[in-house]
Coordinates of C-alpha atoms in Angstrom, one line a residue:
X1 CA -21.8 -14.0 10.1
X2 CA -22.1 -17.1 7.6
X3 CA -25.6 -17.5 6.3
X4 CA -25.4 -19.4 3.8
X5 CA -23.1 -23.1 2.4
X6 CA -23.5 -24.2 -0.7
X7 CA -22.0 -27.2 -1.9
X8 CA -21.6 -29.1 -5.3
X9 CA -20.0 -31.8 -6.0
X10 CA -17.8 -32.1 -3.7
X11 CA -16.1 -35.7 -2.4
X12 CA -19.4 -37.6 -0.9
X13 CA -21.7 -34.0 -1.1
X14 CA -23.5 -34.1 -4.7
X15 CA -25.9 -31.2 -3.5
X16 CA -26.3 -29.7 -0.5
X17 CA -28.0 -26.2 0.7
X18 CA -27.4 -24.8 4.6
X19 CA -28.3 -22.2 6.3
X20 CA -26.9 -21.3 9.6
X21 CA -28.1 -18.6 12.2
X22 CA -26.6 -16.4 15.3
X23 CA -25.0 -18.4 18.3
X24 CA -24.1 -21.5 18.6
X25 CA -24.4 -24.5 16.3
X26 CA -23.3 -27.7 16.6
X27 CA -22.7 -30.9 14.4
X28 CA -22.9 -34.3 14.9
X29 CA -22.7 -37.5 13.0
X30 CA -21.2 -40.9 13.3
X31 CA -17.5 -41.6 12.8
X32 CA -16.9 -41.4 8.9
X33 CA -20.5 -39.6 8.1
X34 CA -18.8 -36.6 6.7
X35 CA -17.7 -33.7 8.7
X36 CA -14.3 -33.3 7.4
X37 CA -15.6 -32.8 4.1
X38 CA -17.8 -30.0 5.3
X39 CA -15.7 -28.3 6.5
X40 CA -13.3 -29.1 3.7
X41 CA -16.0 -27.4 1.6
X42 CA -16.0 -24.3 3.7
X43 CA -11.7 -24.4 3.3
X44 CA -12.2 -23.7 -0.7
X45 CA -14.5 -21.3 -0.3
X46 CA -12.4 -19.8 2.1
X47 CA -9.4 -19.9 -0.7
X48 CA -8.1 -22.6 1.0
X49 CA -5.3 -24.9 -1.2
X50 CA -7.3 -26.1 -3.7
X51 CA -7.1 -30.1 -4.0
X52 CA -8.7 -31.9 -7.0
X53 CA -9.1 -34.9 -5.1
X54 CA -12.3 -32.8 -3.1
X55 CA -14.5 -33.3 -7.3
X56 CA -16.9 -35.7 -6.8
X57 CA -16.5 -38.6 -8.7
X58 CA -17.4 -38.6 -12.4
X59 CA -18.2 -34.9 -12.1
X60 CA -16.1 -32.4 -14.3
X61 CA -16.0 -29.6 -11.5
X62 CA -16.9 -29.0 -7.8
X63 CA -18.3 -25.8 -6.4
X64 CA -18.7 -24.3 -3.0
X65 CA -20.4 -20.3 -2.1
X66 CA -20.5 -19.5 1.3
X67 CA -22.7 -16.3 1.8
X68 CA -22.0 -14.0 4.8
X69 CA -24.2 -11.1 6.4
X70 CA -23.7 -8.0 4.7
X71 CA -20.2 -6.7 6.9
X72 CA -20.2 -3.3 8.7
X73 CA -18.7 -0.2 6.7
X74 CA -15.4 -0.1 9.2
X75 CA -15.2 -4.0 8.9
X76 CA -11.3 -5.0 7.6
X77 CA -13.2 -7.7 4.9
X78 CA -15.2 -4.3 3.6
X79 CA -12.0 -2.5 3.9
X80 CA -9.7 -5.0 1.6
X81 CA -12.5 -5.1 -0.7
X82 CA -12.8 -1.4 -0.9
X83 CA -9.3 -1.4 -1.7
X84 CA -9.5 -3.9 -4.2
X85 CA -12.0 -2.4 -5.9
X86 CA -15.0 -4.4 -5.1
X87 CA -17.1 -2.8 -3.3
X88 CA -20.6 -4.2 -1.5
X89 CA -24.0 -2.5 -2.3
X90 CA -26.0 -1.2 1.1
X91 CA -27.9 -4.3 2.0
X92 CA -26.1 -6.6 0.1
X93 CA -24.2 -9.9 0.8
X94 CA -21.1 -11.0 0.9
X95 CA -20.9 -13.5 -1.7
X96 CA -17.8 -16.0 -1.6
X97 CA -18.1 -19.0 -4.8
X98 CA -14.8 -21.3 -5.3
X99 CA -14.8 -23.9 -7.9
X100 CA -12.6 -26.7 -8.6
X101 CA -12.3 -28.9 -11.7
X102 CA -11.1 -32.3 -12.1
X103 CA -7.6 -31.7 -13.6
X104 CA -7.1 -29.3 -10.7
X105 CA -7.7 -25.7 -12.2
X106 CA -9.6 -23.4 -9.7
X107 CA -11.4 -19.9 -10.0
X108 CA -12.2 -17.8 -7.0
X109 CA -14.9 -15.0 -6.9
X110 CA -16.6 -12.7 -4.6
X111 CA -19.9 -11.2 -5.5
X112 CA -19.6 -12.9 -9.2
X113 CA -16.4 -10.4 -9.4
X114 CA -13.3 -12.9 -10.2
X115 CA -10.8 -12.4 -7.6
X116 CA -7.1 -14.3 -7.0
X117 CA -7.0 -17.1 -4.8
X118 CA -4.9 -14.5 -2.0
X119 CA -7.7 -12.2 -2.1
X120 CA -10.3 -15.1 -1.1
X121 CA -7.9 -16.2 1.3
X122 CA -7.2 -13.1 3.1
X123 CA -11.0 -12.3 2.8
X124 CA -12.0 -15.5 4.2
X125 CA -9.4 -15.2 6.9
X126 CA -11.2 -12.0 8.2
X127 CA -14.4 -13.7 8.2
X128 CA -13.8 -17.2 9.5
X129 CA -11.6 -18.9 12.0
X130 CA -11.6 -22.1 11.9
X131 CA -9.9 -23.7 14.6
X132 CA -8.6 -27.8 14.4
X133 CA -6.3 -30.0 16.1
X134 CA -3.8 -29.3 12.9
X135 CA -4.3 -25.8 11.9
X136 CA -1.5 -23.9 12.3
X137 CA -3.2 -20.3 12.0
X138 CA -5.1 -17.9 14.3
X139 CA -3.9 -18.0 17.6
X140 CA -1.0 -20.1 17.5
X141 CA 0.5 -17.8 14.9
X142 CA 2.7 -15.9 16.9
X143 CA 2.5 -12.8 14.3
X144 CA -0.9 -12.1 15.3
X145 CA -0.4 -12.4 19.2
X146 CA 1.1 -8.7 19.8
X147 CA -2.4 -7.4 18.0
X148 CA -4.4 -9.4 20.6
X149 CA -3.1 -8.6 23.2
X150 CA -3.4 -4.8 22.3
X151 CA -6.7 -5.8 21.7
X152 CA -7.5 -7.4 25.0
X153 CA -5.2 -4.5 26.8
X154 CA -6.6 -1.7 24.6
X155 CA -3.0 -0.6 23.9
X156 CA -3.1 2.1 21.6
X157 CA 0.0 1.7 19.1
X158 CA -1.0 4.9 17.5
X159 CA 1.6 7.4 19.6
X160 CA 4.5 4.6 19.2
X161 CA 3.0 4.5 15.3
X162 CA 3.4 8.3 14.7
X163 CA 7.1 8.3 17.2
X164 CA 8.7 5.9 14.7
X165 CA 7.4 7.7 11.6
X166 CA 9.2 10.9 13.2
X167 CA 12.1 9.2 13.7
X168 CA 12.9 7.3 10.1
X169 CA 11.7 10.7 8.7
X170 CA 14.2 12.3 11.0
X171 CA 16.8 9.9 10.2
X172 CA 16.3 9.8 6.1
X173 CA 16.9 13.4 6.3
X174 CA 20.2 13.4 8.3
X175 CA 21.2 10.5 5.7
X176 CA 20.4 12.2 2.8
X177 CA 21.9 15.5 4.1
X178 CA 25.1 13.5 4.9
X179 CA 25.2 12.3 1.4
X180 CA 24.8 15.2 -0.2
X181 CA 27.6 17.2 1.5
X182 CA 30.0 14.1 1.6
X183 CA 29.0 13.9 -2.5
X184 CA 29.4 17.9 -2.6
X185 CA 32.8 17.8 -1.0
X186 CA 34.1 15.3 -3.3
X187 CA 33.7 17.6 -6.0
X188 CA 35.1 21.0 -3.9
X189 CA 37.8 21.3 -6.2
X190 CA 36.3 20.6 -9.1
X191 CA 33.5 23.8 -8.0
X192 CA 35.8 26.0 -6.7
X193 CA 37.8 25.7 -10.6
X194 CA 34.1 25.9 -12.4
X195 CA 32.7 29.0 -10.6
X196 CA 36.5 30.5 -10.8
X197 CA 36.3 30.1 -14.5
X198 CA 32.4 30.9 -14.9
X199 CA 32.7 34.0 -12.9
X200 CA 36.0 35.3 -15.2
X201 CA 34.0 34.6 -18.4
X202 CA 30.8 36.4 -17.1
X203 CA 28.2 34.8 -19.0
X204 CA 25.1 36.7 -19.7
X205 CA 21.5 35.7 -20.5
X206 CA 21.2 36.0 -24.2
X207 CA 24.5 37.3 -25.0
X208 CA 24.8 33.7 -27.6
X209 CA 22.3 35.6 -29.5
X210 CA 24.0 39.3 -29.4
X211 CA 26.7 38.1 -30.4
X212 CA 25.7 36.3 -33.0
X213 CA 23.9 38.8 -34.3
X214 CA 26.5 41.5 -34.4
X215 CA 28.6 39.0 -35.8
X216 CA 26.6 38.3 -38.8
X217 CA 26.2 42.1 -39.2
X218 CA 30.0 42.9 -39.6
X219 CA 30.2 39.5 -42.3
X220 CA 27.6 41.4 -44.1
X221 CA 29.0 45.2 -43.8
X222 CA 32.3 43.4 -45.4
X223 CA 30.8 42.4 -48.7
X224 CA 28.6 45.9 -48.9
X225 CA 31.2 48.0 -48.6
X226 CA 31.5 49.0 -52.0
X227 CA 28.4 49.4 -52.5
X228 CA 27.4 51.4 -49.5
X229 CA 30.2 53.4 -50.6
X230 CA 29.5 54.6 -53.8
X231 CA 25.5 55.1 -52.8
X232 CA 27.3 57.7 -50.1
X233 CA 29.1 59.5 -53.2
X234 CA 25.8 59.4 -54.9
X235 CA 24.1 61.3 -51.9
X236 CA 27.5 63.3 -51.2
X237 CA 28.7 66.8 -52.1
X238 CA 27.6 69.6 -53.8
X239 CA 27.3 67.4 -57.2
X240 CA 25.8 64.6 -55.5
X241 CA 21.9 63.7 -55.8
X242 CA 20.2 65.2 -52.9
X243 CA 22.2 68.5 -53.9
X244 CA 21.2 69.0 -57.5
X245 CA 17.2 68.2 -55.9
X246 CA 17.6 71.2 -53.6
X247 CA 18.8 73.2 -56.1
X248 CA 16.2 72.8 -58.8
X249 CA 14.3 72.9 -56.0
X250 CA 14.9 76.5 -55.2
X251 CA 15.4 77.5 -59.3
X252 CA 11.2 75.8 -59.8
X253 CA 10.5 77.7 -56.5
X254 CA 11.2 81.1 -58.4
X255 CA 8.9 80.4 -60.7
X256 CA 6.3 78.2 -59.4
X257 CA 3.4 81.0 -59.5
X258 CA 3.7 81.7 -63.1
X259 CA 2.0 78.6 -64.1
X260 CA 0.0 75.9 -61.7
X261 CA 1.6 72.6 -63.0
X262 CA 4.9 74.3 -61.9
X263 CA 3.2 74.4 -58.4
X264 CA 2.8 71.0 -58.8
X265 CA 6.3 70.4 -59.8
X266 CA 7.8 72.1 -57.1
X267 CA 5.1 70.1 -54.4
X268 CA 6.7 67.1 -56.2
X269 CA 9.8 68.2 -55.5
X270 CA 9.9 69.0 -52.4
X271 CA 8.1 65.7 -51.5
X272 CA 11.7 64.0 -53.4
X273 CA 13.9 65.9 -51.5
X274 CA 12.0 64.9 -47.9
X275 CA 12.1 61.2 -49.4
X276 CA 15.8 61.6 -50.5
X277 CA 16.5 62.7 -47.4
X278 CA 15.2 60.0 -45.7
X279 CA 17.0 57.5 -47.8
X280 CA 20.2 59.4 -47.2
X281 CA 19.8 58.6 -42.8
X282 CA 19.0 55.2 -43.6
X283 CA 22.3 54.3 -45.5
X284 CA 24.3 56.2 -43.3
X285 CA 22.9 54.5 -40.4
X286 CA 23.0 50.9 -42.1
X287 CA 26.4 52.2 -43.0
X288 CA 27.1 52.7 -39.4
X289 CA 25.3 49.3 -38.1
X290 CA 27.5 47.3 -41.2
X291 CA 30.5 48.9 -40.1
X292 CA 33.6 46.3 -41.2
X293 CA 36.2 46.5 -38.1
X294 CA 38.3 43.0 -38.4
X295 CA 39.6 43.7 -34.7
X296 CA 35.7 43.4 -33.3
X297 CA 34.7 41.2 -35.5
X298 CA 37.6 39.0 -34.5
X299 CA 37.0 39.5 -30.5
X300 CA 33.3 38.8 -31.3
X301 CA 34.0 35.5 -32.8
X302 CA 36.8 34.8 -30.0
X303 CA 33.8 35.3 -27.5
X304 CA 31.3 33.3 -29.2
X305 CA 33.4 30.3 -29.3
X306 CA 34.5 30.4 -26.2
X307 CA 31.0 30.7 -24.9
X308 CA 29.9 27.9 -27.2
X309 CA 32.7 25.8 -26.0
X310 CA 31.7 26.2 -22.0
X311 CA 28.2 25.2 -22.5
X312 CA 29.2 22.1 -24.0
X313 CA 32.2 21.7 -21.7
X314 CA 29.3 21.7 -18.7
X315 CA 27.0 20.4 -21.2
X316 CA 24.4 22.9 -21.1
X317 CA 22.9 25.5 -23.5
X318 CA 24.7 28.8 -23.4
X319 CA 22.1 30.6 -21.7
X320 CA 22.4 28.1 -19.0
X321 CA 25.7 29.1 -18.1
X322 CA 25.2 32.4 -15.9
X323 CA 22.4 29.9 -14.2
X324 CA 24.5 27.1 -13.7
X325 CA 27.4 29.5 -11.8
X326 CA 24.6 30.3 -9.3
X327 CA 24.0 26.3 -8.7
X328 CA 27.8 25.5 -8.2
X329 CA 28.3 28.4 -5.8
X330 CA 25.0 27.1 -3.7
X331 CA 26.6 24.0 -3.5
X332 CA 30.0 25.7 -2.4
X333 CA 27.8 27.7 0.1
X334 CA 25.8 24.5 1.2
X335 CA 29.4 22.4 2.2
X336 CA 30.6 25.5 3.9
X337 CA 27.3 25.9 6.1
X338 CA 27.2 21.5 6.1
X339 CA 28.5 21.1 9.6
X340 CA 26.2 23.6 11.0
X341 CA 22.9 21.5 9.1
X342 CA 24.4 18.3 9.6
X343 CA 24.5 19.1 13.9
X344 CA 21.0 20.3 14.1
X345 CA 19.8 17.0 12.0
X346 CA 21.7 15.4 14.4
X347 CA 19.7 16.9 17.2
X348 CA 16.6 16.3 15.7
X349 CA 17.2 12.8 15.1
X350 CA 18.3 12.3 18.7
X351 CA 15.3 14.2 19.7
X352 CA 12.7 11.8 17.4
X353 CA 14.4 8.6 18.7
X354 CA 14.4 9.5 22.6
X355 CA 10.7 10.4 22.2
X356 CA 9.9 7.0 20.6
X357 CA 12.1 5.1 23.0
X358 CA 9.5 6.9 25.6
X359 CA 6.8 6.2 24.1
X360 CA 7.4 2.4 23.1
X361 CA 8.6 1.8 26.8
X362 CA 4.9 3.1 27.8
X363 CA 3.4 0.9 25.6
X364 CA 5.3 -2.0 26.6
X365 CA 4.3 -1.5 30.3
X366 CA 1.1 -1.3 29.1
X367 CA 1.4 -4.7 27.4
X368 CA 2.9 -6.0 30.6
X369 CA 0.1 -5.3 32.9
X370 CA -2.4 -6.3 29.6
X371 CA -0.4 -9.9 29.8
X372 CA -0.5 -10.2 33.1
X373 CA -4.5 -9.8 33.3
X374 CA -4.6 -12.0 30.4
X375 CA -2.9 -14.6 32.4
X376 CA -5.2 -14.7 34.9
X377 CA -8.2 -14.6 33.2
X378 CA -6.8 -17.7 30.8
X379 CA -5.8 -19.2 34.6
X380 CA -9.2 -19.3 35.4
X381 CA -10.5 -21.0 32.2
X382 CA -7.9 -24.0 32.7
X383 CA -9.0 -26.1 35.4
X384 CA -12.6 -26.9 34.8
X385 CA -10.8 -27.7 30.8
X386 CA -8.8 -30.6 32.9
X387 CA -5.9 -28.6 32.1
X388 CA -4.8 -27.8 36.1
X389 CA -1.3 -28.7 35.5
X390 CA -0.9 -26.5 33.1
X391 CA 0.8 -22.9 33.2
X392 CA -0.2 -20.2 30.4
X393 CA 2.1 -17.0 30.2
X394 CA 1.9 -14.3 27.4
X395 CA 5.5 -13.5 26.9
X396 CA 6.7 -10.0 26.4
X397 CA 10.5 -9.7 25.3
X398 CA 12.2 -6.8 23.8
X399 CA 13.2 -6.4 20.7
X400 CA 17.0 -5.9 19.2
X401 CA 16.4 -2.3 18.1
X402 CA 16.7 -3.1 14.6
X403 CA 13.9 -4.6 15.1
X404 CA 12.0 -1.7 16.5
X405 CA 8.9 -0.5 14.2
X406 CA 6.0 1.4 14.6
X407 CA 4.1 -1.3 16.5
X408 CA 6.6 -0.3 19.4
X409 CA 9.8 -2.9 20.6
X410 CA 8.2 -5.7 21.8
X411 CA 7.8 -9.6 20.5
X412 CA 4.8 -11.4 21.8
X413 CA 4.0 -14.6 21.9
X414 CA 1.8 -17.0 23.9
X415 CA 3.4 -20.0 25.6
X416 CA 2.2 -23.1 27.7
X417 CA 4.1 -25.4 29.9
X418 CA 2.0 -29.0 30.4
X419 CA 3.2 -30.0 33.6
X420 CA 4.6 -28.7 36.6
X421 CA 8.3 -28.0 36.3
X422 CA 8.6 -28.4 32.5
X423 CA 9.7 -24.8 30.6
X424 CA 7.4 -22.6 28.5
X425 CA 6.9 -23.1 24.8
X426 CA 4.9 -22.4 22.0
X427 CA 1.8 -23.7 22.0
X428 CA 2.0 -25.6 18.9
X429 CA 4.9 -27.3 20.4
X430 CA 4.2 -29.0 22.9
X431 CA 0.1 -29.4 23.2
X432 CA -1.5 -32.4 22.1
X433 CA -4.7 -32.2 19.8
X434 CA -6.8 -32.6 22.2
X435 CA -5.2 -29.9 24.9
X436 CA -4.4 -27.4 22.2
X437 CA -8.1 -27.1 21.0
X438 CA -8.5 -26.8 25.0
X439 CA -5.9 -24.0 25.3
X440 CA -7.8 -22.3 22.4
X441 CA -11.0 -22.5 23.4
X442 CA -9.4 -20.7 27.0
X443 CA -7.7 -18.0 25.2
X444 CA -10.7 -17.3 23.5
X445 CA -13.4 -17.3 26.4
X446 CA -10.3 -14.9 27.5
X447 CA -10.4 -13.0 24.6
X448 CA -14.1 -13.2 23.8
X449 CA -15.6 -9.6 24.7
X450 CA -12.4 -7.8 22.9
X451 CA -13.9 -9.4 19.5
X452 CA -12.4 -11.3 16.1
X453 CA -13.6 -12.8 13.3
X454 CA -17.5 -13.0 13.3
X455 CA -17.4 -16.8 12.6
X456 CA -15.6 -19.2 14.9
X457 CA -15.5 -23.1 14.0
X458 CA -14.4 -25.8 16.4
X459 CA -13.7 -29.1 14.8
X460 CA -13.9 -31.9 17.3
X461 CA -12.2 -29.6 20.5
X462 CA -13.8 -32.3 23.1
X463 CA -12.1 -35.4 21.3
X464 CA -10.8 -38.1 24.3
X465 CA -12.7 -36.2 27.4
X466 CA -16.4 -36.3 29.2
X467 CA -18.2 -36.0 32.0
X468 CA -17.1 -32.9 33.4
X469 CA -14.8 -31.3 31.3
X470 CA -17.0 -32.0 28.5
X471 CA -19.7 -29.9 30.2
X472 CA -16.8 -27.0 31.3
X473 CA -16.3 -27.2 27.7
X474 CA -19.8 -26.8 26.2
X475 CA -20.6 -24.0 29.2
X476 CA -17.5 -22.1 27.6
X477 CA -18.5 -22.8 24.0
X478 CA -21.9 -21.2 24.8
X479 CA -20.6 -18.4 26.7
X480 CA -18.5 -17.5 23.7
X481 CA -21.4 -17.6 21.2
X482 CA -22.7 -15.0 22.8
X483 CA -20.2 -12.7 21.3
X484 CA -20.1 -14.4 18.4
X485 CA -21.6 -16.8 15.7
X486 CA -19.8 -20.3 16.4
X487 CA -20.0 -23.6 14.4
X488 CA -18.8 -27.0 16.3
X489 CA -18.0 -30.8 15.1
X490 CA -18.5 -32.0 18.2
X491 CA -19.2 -36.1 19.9
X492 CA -19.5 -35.1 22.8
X493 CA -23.8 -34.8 24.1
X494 CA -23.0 -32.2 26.9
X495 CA -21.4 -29.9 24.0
X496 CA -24.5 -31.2 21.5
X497 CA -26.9 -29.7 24.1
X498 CA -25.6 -26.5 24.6
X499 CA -26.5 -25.4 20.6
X500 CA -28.8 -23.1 19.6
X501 CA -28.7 -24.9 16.5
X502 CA -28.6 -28.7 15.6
X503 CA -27.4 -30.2 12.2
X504 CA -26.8 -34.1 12.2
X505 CA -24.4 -35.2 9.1
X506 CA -25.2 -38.6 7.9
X507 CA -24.3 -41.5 4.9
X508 CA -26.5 -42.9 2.8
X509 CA -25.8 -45.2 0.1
X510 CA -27.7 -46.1 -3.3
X511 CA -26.4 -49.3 -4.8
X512 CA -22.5 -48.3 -5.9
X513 CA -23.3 -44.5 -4.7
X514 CA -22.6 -42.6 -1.7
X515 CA -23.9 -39.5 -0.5
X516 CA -23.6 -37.6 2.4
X517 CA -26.3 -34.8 3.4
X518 CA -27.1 -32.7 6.3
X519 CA -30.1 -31.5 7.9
X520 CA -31.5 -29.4 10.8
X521 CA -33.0 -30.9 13.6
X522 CA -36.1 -30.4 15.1
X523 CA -36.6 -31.0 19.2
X524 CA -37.4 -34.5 18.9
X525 CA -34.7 -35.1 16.7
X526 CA -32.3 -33.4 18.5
X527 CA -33.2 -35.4 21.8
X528 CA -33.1 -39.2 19.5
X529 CA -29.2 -37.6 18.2
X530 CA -28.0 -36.5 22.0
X531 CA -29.8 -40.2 23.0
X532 CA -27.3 -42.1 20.6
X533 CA -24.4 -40.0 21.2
X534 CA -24.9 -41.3 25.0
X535 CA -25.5 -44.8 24.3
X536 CA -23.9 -45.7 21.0
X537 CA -25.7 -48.2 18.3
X538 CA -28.9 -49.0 20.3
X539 CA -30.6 -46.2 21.9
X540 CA -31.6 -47.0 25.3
X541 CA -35.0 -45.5 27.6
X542 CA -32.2 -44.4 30.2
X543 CA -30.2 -42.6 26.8
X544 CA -34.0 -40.7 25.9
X545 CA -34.2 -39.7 29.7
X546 CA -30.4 -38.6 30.0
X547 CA -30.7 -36.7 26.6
X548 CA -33.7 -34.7 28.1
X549 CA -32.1 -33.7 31.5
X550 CA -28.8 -32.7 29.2
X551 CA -31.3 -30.5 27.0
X552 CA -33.3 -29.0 30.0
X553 CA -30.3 -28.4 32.1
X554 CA -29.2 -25.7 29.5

């Protein structure tokens, strides 16, 4: 609900404060006092094209804040907020502030946060609905009829919602399956060849490294020969080293008790021959590990570069290769078993659509009957709005099924036909000023109880009727504030007499200057305002007494 206007600067407005409460309020004011710049105030605010011509005069900038009753936690303003990362404190206003300087530039915040102009427009559309004899938003926006009328109908889109997301799910996976086997079979021949010549080559984990290995060994045991050689003559044979040890090993041994260094000798000794021993293993067993055989050496390095050469060929490393074999003959397996996947896909899909197609043809027989009460209700708002000749429909048609989405198949729209005989049509089409605020203030009695935004604003919807009709209309305005906080420019006294609320906009002039203000009234105000709105320039005794039945019949 709107709490608050403040406006600076703005056209005829140097300064001016408002506060506005529950219900509904009305404006008045003689012809040219004003009201189209108030409410061309509350536009900028509302984000709103922003127009430099609206900066006062001689001022550098013009500024409007609107301030709104702190919104409930599941409201869709609180919601886009949320999601934009501005987020209310509990108890705390919304704060809306646009300002507009004199070259044109404009800067849009809400609670002092600086926000894009979109943001404050789509904000200020959840808040506000401002409703004129040119606005081409709200209800005669034909995107926003099929969410009223679910509204009204309380048709729940949810079941259609979660069909049609099982059904492009369904169908993203039968595409993408098709693609993948139609890629995969493209390249048959070309897997059938790889895995062929993988599996005959039989690469191994690791075996790059083995064979490197073992290759580098023989390289080696080729220039040690010589030398491992003549160590193994050293070690040989009865003249070789370890020999002659184990022989003055057993000579010392003879003698060892006759003296104790000669124990110590022989210890020695015996500790040289273990040691030489030792030695002797180790170069026979490097001798056997450096073995020189040109035939393996040459199948080693046959086998390393081959292997080397497939990686790259498939342009993996060579440890990749027994890996990638696997992959290629999944894929082989995959377009053998394809037909089989691709038919129970197929069944699923077909499955996923039929139960959408069920449920969006509940929900458009829901939508039916929903138009068909809201045709009658809207029926019954006409002829008291001097609209009798007129015929309101809310048009269901089906979609193409390209169309189809998870708001179910339908296209909804509301149409009018003015006179009797003449075809349906938008309502933008074909109503006059005058009748389309009519229409709108029918559709909304209509729609009143099933909610929208919390602030409605009627500029001038009793323009060119009285008398009755302009009491049918301010009956109906009142009924809807009842649901709702609503704001209306109004000339008409019947309407004036049914607010809650009384503002009265009026000119003034200093000298060269111009200013336009606003201010509440009080009773006897009110009744002097209604008075001159029945009589014109010179109130009249018969105006004061007419104003008071008006303001007591309420």
């Amino acid at each position: 609900m709107l709490t608050n206007l403040s406006i600076r600067n703005v056209v005829l407005i140097e300064a001016l404060d408002l506060e506005f409460g529950p219900g509904l309020g009305v404006l008045t004011g003689e012809t040219g006092a004003g009201k189209s710049i108030l409410l061309d105030s509350l536009g900028l605010a509302l984000g709103q094209r922003a127009d430099s011509g609206l900066v006062r005069q001689g001022e550098a900038q013009a500024s409007v804040t609107a301030t709104f009753a702190e919104p409930p936690a599941d409201h869709p303003a609180r919601v886009a907020l949320t999601g934009n990362e501005i987020d209310l404190e509990p108890g705390e206003p919304l704060i809306i502030r646009r300002t507009l300087k004199a070259d044109g530039g404009s800067r849009a915040f809400i609670n002092d946060q600086p926000c894009s102009a979109a943001l404050l427009r789509e904000i200020g559309g959840m808040l506000v609905e401002i409703h004129g004899q040119h606005d081409d938003r709200g209800l005669l926006n034909p995107r926003g009829h099929r969410a009223l009328l679910d509204i009204f109908g309380k048709c729940d889109s949810a079941v259609v919602g979660a069909a049609h997301t099982a059904w492009r799910a369904a169908e993203a996976a039968l595409a993408q399956a098709l693609a993948e086997v139609e890629g995969a079979a493209r390249d048959r021949d070309y897997l059938d060849h790889a895995v062929g010549e993988l599996a005959a080559f039989a690469p191994e984990p690791g075996e790059e490294a083995t064979l490197a290995g073992e290759r580098a060994d023989m390289q080696k045991g080729a220039r040690l020969t010589e030398d491992l050689s003549a160590l193994s003559d050293l070690f040989d044979g009865s003249e070789g080293g370890l020999a002659r040890l184990r022989q003055a090993g057993r000579r010392l041994d003879r003698i060892a008790a006759e003296h104790p260094l000669l124990a110590e000798a022989l210890a020695a000794l015996d500790r040289a021959v273990i040691e030489a021993s030792e030695a002797e293993e180790k170069l026979a067993a490097a001798g056997e590990a450096l073995s020189f055989d040109p035939a393996r050496l040459d199948t080693i390095e046959t086998r390393l570069f081959d292997l080397r050469a497939l990686a790259r060929k498939h342009q993996v490393q060579p440890d990749d290769l027994a890996a990638l074999m696997q992959e290629m003959r999944g894929k082989l397996e995959r377009i053998d078993a394809g037909e089989e996947g691709l038919a129970a896909l197929e069944n699923d899909l077909a499955a996923k659509a039929a139960a959408y197609c069920t449920a969006a043809a509940a929900l458009t027989e829901q939508r039916k009957a929903a138009a068909a009460r809201l045709d009658a209700a809207v029926a019954g708002e006409l002829a008291p709005l001097k609209l009798d000749a007129a015929r309101f429909r809310t048009y269901v048609e089906a979609l193409d099924e390209a169309a189809w989405g998870p708001h179910g198949a339908d296209r909804v729209e509301f149409e009018i036909s003015t006179n009797p005989g003449a075809p349906f049509a938008p309502l933008v089409k074909i109503a006059s000023g005058g009748e389309l605020s009519r229409f709108i203030l029918a559709l909304k009695v209509a729609l009143a109880e099933e909610g929208g935004a919390d602030t409605m604003i009627f500029d001038e919807i009793d323009r060119g009727v009285g008398g009755a009709v302009a009491s049918a209309i301010g009956e109906r305005l009142a009924r809807l504030a009842r649901h709702t906080q609503l704001l209306v420019v109004t000339h008409s006294p019947q309407v004036a007499a049914r607010g809650a609320g009384h503002m009265l906009i009026a000119k003034s002039s200093e000298g060269t200057v111009t200013r336009t203000g606003v201010h509440a009234l009080d009773d006897g105000a009110r009744r002097e305002e209604i008075a001159r709105m029945l009589s014109g320039a010179e109130i009249t005794a018969e105006a004061r007494a007419q104003a008071g039945r008006l303001l007591e019949g309420v």
